[in-house]
Tab-separated table of C-alpha atoms and ligand atoms in Angstrom:
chain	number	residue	atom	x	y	z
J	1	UNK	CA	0.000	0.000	0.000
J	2	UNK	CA	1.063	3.284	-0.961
J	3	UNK	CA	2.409	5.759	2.035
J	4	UNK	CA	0.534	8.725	0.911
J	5	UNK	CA	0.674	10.589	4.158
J	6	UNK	CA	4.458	10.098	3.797
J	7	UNK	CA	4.211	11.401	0.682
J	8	UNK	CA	2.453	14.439	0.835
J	9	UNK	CA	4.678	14.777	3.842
J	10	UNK	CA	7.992	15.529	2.284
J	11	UNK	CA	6.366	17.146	-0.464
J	12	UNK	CA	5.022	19.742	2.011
J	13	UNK	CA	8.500	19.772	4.288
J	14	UNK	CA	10.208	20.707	0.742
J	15	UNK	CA	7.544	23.328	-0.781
J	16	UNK	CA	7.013	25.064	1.948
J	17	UNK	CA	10.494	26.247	2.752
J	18	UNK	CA	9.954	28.073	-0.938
J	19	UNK	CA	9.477	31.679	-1.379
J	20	UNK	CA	5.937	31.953	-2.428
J	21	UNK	CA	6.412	33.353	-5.597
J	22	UNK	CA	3.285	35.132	-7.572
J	23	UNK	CA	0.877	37.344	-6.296
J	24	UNK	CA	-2.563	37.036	-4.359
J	25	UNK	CA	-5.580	37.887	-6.140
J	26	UNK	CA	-6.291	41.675	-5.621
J	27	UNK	CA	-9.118	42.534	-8.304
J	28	UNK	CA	-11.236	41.059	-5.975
J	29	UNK	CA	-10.008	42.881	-3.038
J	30	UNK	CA	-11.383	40.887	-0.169
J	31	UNK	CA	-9.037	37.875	-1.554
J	32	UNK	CA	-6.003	40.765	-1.647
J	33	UNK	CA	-6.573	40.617	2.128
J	34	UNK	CA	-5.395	36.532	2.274
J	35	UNK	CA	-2.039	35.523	3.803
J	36	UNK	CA	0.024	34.176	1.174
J	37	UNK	CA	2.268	31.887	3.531
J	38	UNK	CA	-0.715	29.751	3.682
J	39	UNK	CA	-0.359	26.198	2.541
J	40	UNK	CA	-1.981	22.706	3.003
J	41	UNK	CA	-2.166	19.393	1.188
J	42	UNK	CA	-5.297	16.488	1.546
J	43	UNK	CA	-5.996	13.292	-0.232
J	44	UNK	CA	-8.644	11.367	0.084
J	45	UNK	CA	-9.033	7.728	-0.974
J	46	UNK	CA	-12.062	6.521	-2.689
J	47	UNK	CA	-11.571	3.594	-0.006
J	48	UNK	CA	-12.554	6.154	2.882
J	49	UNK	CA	-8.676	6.816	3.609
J	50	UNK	CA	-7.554	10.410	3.730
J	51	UNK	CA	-3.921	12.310	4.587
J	52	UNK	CA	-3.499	15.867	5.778
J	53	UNK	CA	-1.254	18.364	6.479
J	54	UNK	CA	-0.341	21.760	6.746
J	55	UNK	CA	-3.608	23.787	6.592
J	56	UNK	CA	-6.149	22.001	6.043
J	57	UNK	CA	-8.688	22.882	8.241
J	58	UNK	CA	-8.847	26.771	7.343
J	59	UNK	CA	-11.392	27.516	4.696
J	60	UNK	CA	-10.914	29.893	1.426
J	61	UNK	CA	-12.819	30.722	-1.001
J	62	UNK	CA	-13.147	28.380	-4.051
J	63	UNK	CA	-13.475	31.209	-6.547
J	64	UNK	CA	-13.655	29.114	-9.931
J	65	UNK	CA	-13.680	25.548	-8.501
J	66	UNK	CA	-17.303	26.235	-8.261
J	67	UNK	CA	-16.990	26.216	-12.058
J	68	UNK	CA	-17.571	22.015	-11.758
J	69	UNK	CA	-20.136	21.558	-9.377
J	70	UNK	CA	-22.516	24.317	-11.461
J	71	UNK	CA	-21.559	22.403	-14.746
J	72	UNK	CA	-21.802	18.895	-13.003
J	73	UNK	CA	-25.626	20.249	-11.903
J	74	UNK	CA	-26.384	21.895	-15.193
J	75	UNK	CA	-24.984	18.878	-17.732
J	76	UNK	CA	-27.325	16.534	-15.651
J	77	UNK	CA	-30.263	18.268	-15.725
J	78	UNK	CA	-29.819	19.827	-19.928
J	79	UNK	CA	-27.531	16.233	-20.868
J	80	UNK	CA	-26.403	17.316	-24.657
J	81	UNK	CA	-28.433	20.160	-25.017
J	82	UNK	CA	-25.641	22.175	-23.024
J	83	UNK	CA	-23.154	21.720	-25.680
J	84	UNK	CA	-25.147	24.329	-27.918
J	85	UNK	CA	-24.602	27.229	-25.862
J	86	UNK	CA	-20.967	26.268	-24.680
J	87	UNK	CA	-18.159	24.666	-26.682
J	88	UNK	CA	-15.598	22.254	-25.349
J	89	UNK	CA	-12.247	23.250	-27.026
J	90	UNK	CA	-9.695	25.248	-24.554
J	91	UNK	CA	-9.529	28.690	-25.226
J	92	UNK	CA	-5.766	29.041	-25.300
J	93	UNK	CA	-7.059	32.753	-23.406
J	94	UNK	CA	-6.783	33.661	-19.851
J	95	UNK	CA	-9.837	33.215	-17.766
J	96	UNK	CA	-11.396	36.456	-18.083
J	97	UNK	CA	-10.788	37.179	-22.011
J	98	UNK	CA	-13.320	38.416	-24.420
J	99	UNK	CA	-11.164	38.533	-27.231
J	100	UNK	CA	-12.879	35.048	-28.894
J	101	UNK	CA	-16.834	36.191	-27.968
J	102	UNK	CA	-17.190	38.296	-30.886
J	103	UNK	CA	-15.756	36.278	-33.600
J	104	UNK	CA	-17.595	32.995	-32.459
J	105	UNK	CA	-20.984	34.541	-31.715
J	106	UNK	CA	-21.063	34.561	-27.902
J	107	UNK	CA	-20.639	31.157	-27.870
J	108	UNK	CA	-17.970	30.673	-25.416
J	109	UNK	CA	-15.313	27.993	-25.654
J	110	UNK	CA	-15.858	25.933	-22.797
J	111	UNK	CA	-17.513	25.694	-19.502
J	112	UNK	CA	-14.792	26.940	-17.360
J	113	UNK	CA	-13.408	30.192	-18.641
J	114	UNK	CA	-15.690	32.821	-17.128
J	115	UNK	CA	-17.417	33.494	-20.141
J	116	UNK	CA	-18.830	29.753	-20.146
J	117	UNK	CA	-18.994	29.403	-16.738
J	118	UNK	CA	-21.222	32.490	-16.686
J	119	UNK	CA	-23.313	30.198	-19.515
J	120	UNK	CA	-24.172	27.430	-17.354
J	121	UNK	CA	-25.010	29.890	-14.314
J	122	UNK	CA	-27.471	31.086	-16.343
J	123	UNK	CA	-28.710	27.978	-16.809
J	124	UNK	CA	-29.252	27.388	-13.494
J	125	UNK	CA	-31.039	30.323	-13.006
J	126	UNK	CA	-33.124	29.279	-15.981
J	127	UNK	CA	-34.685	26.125	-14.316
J	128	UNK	CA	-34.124	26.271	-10.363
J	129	UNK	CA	-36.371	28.174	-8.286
J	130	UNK	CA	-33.161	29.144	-5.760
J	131	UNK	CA	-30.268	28.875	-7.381
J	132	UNK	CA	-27.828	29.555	-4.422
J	133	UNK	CA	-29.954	27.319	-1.847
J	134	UNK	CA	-29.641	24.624	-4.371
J	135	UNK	CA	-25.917	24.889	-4.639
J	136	UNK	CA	-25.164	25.458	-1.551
J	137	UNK	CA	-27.255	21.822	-0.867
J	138	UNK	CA	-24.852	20.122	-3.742
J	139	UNK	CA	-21.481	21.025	-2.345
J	140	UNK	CA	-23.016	20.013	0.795
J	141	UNK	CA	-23.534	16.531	-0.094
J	142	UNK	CA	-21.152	15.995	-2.320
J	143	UNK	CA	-18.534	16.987	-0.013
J	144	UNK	CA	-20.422	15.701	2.985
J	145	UNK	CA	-19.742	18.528	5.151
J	146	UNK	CA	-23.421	20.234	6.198
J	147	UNK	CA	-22.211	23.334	7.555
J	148	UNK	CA	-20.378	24.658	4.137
J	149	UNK	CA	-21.334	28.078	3.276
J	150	UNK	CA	-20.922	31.299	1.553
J	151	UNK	CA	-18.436	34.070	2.304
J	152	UNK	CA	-20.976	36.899	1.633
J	153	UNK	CA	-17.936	39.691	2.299
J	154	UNK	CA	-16.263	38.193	-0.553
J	155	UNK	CA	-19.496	37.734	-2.514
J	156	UNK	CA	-20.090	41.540	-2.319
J	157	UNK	CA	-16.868	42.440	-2.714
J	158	UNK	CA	-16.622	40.713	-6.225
J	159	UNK	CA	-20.114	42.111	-6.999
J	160	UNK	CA	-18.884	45.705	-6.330
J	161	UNK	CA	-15.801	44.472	-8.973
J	162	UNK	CA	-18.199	42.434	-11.499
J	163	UNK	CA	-17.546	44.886	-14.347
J	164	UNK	CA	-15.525	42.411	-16.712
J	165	UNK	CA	-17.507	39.904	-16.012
J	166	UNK	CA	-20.753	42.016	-16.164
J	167	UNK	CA	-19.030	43.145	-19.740
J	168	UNK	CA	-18.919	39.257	-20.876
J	169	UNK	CA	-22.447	38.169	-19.751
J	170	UNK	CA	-24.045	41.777	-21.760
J	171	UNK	CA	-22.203	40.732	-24.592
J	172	UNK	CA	-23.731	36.953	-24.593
J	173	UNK	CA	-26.884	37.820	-23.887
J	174	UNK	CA	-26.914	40.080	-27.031
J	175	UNK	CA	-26.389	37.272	-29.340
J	176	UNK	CA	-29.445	35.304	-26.952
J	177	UNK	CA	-26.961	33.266	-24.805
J	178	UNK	CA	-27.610	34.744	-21.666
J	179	UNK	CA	-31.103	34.591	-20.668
J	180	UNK	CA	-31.741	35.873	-17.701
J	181	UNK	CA	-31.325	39.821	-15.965
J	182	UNK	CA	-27.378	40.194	-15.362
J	183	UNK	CA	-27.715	41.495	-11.849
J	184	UNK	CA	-29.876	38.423	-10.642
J	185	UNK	CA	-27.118	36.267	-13.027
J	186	UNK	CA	-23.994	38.338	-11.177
J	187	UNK	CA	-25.976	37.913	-7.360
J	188	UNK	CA	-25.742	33.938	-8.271
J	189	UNK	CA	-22.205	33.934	-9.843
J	190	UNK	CA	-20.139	36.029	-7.310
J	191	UNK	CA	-21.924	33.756	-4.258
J	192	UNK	CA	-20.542	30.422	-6.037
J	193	UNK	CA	-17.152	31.983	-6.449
J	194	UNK	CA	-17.698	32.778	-2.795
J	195	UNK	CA	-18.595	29.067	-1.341
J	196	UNK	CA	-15.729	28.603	1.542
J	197	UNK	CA	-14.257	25.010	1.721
J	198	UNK	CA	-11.172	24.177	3.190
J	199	UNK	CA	-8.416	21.330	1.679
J	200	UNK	CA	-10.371	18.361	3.359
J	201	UNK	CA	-13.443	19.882	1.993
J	202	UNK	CA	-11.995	20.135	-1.049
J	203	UNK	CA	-11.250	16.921	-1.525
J	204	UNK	CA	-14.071	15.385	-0.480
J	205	UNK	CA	-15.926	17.296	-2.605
J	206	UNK	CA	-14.586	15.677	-5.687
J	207	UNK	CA	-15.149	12.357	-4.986
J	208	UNK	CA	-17.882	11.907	-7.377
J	209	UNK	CA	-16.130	12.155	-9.759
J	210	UNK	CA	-13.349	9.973	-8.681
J	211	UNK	CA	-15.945	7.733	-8.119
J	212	UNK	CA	-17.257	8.335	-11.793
J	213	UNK	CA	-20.767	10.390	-11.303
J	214	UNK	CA	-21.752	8.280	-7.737
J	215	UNK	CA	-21.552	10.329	-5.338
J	216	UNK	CA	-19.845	7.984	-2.469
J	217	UNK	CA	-21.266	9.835	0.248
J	218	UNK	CA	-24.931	8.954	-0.554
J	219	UNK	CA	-24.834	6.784	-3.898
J	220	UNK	CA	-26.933	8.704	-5.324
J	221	UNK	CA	-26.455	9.236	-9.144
J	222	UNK	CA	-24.857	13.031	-9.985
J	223	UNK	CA	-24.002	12.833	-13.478
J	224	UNK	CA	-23.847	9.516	-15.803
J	225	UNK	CA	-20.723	7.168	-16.739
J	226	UNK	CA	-20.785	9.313	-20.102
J	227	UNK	CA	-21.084	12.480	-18.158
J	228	UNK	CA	-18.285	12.061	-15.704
J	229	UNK	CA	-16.305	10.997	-18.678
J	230	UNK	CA	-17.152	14.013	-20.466
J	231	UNK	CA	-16.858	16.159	-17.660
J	232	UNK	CA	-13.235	15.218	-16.872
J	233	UNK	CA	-12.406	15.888	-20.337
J	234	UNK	CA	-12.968	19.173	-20.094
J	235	UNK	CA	-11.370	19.330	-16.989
J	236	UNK	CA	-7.911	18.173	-18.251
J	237	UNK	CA	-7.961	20.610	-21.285
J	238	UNK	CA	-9.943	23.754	-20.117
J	239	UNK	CA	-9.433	23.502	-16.292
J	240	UNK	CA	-6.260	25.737	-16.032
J	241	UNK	CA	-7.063	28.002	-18.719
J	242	UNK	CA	-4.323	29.074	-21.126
J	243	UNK	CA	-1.951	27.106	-18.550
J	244	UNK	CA	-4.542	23.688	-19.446
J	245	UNK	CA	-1.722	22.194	-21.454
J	246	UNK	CA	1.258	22.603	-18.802
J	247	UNK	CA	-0.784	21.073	-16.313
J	248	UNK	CA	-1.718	18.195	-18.071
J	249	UNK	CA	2.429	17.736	-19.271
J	250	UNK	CA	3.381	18.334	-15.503
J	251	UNK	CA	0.684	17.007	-13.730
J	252	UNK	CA	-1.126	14.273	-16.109
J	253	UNK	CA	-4.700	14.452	-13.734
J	254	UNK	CA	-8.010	16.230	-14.795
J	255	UNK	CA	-8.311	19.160	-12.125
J	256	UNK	CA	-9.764	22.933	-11.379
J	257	UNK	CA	-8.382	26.057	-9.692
J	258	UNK	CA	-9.442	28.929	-8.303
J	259	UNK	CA	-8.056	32.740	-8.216
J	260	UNK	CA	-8.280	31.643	-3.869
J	261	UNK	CA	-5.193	29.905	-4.493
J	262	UNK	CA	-6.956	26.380	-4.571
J	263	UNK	CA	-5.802	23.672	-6.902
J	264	UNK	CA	-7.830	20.039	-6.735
J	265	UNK	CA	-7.127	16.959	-9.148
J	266	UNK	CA	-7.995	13.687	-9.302
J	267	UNK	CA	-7.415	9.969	-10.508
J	268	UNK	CA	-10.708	8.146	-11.264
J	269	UNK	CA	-11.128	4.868	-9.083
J	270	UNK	CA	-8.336	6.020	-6.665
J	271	UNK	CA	-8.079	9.506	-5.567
J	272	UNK	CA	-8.453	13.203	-5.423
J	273	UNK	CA	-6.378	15.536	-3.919
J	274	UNK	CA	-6.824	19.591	-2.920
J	275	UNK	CA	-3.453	21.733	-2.609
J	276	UNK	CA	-4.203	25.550	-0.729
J	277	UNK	CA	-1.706	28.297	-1.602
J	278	UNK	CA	-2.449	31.426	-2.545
J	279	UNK	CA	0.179	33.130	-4.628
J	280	UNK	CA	-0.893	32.813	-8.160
J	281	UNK	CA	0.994	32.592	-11.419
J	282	UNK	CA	0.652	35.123	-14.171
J	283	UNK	CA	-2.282	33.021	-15.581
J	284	UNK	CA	-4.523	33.124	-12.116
J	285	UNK	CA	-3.169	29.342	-10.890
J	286	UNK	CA	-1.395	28.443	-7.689
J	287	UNK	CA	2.096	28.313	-8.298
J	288	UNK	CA	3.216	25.911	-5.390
J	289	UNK	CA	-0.401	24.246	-5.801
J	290	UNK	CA	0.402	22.831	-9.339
J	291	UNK	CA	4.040	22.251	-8.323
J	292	UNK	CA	2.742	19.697	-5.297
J	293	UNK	CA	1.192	18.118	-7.616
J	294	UNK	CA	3.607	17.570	-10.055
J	295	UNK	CA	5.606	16.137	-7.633
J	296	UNK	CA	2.502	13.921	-6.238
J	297	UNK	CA	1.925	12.250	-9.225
J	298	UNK	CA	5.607	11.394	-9.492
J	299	UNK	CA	6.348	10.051	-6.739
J	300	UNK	CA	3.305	7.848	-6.333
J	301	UNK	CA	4.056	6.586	-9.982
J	302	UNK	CA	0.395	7.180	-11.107
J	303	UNK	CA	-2.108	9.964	-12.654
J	304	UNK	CA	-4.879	9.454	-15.989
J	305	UNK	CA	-1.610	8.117	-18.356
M	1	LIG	N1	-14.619	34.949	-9.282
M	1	LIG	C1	-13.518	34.958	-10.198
M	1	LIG	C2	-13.870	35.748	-11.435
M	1	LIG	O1	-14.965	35.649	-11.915
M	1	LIG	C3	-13.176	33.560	-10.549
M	1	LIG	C4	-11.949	33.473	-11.428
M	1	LIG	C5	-11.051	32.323	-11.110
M	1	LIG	O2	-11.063	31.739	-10.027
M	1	LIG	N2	-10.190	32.039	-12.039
M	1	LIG	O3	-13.068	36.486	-11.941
């Protein structure tokens, strides 16, 4: 049996003696307020198993790890229907970019740049009665942890700073691909970005999908073989944005991060983990988040290849 708390161990012992290079998100200035020495590592087994360490019991904001449990909702509920008003090719842009909504007719490359993200929102808004109750009940149970929540100072803060992503969701819904008012669409999006989970959390929270669209928690169906198949996909080329390509080379695990400074991969059948640190790279991921990784996946000899 593999010593992943060992592991992770060493991994942490090494990284964290590194300068944390990058810088905190600060267009969102209640995440400019977040310590950047932060740093903490879980795994959890789809056997039940988990390893910790560092910190991994303070919770951050999840900022566009949201991105999957919105899509993971909305693909259930609209199956193939989705892929009409959101593509599934990376974008080769950074997260924020508007540069390829004009040219392809607000249809925005895939479901987890914000222009797409803000696509499948919309979605939700389309045909839930309340949106944020009913997300806030899916993280819940799909990473077993009742008390989750939003941060509602960060929500507002990004709402006071929503104007590029206001800009993106005007611009869709002139070409009909947003359908509903943009402040009720912005009220939804900035809580999501909001939801606070720490590490454990984290990594809980993906274990439906390590567990291939079961949640293991309840085993109650979330998304089909297909789905989870499909939904990984897009994970391992769209999840990092115009980085989606260096992660997969370095990493070799579908994952998501967030401008928080959260990172969280996984192997299907075996494992997910969730790295917290929050200096970003230039394209909005945590540097020492995708370098623990890296060095996860080599030294337990496995990933998706
Ligand atoms: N809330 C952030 C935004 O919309 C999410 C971006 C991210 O985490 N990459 O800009």
């Amino acid at each position: 049996m593999m010593d992943y708390g060992k592991i992770i161990d060493a991994i942490y012992r090494d990284l964290n003696t590194w300068e944390r290079t990058g810088k905190v998100a600060d267009y969102i200035p209640a995440l400019a307020q977040v310590d950047p020495q932060h740093f903490g590592i879980s795994v959890q087994l789809l056997t039940g198993e988990s390893f910790h360490i560092g910190d991994t019991l303070k919770p951050f904001s999840i900022q566009s790890i949201s991105k999957v449990f919105t899509l993971a909702m909305v693909f259930h509920h609209l199956g193939e229907d989705l892929w009409k008003s959101v593509g599934r090719e990376p974008s080769g842009t950074p997260f924020n970019s508007l540069i390829q909504l004009e040219q392809e007719a607000g249809i925005p490359r895939n479901p987890m740049i914000n222009a797409g993200a803000l696509v499948v929102t919309d979605r939700l808004l389309d045909d839930w009665k309340n949106p944020k109750e009913e997300l806030l009940s899916f993280v819940r149970c799909v990473s077993g942890n009742p008390s989750l929540s939003y941060d509602f100072g960060v929500a507002n803060s990004e709402l006071a700073n929503s104007d590029r992503n206001r800009a993106l969701a005007h611009f869709m819904k002139s070409y009909g691909n947003i359908h509903n008012d943009v402040n009720d669409l912005m009220d939804v999006y900035c809580h999501q970005c909001s939801l606070q989970m720490n590490t454990r959390d984290l990594a809980k929270s993906f274990q439906f999908l390590v567990n291939r669209g079961v949640n293991p928690w309840t085993g109650n169906e979330l998304l089909t073989l297909s789905q989870a198949k499909r939904l990984g996909a897009v994970l391992m080329t769209c999840g990092f944005y115009d980085e989606s390509g260096d992660f997969a080379f370095r990493v070799g695990m579908p994952g998501k991060s967030g401008v928080g400074g959260g990172v969280v991969a996984y192997i299907p059948n075996v494992l997910s983990i969730a790295v917290w640190s929050p200096a970003l790279n230039p394209h909005g991921n945590s540097t020492l988040g995708i370098e623990a990784l890296e060095r996860f996946t080599t030294l337990i000899g496995n990933s998706v290849f």
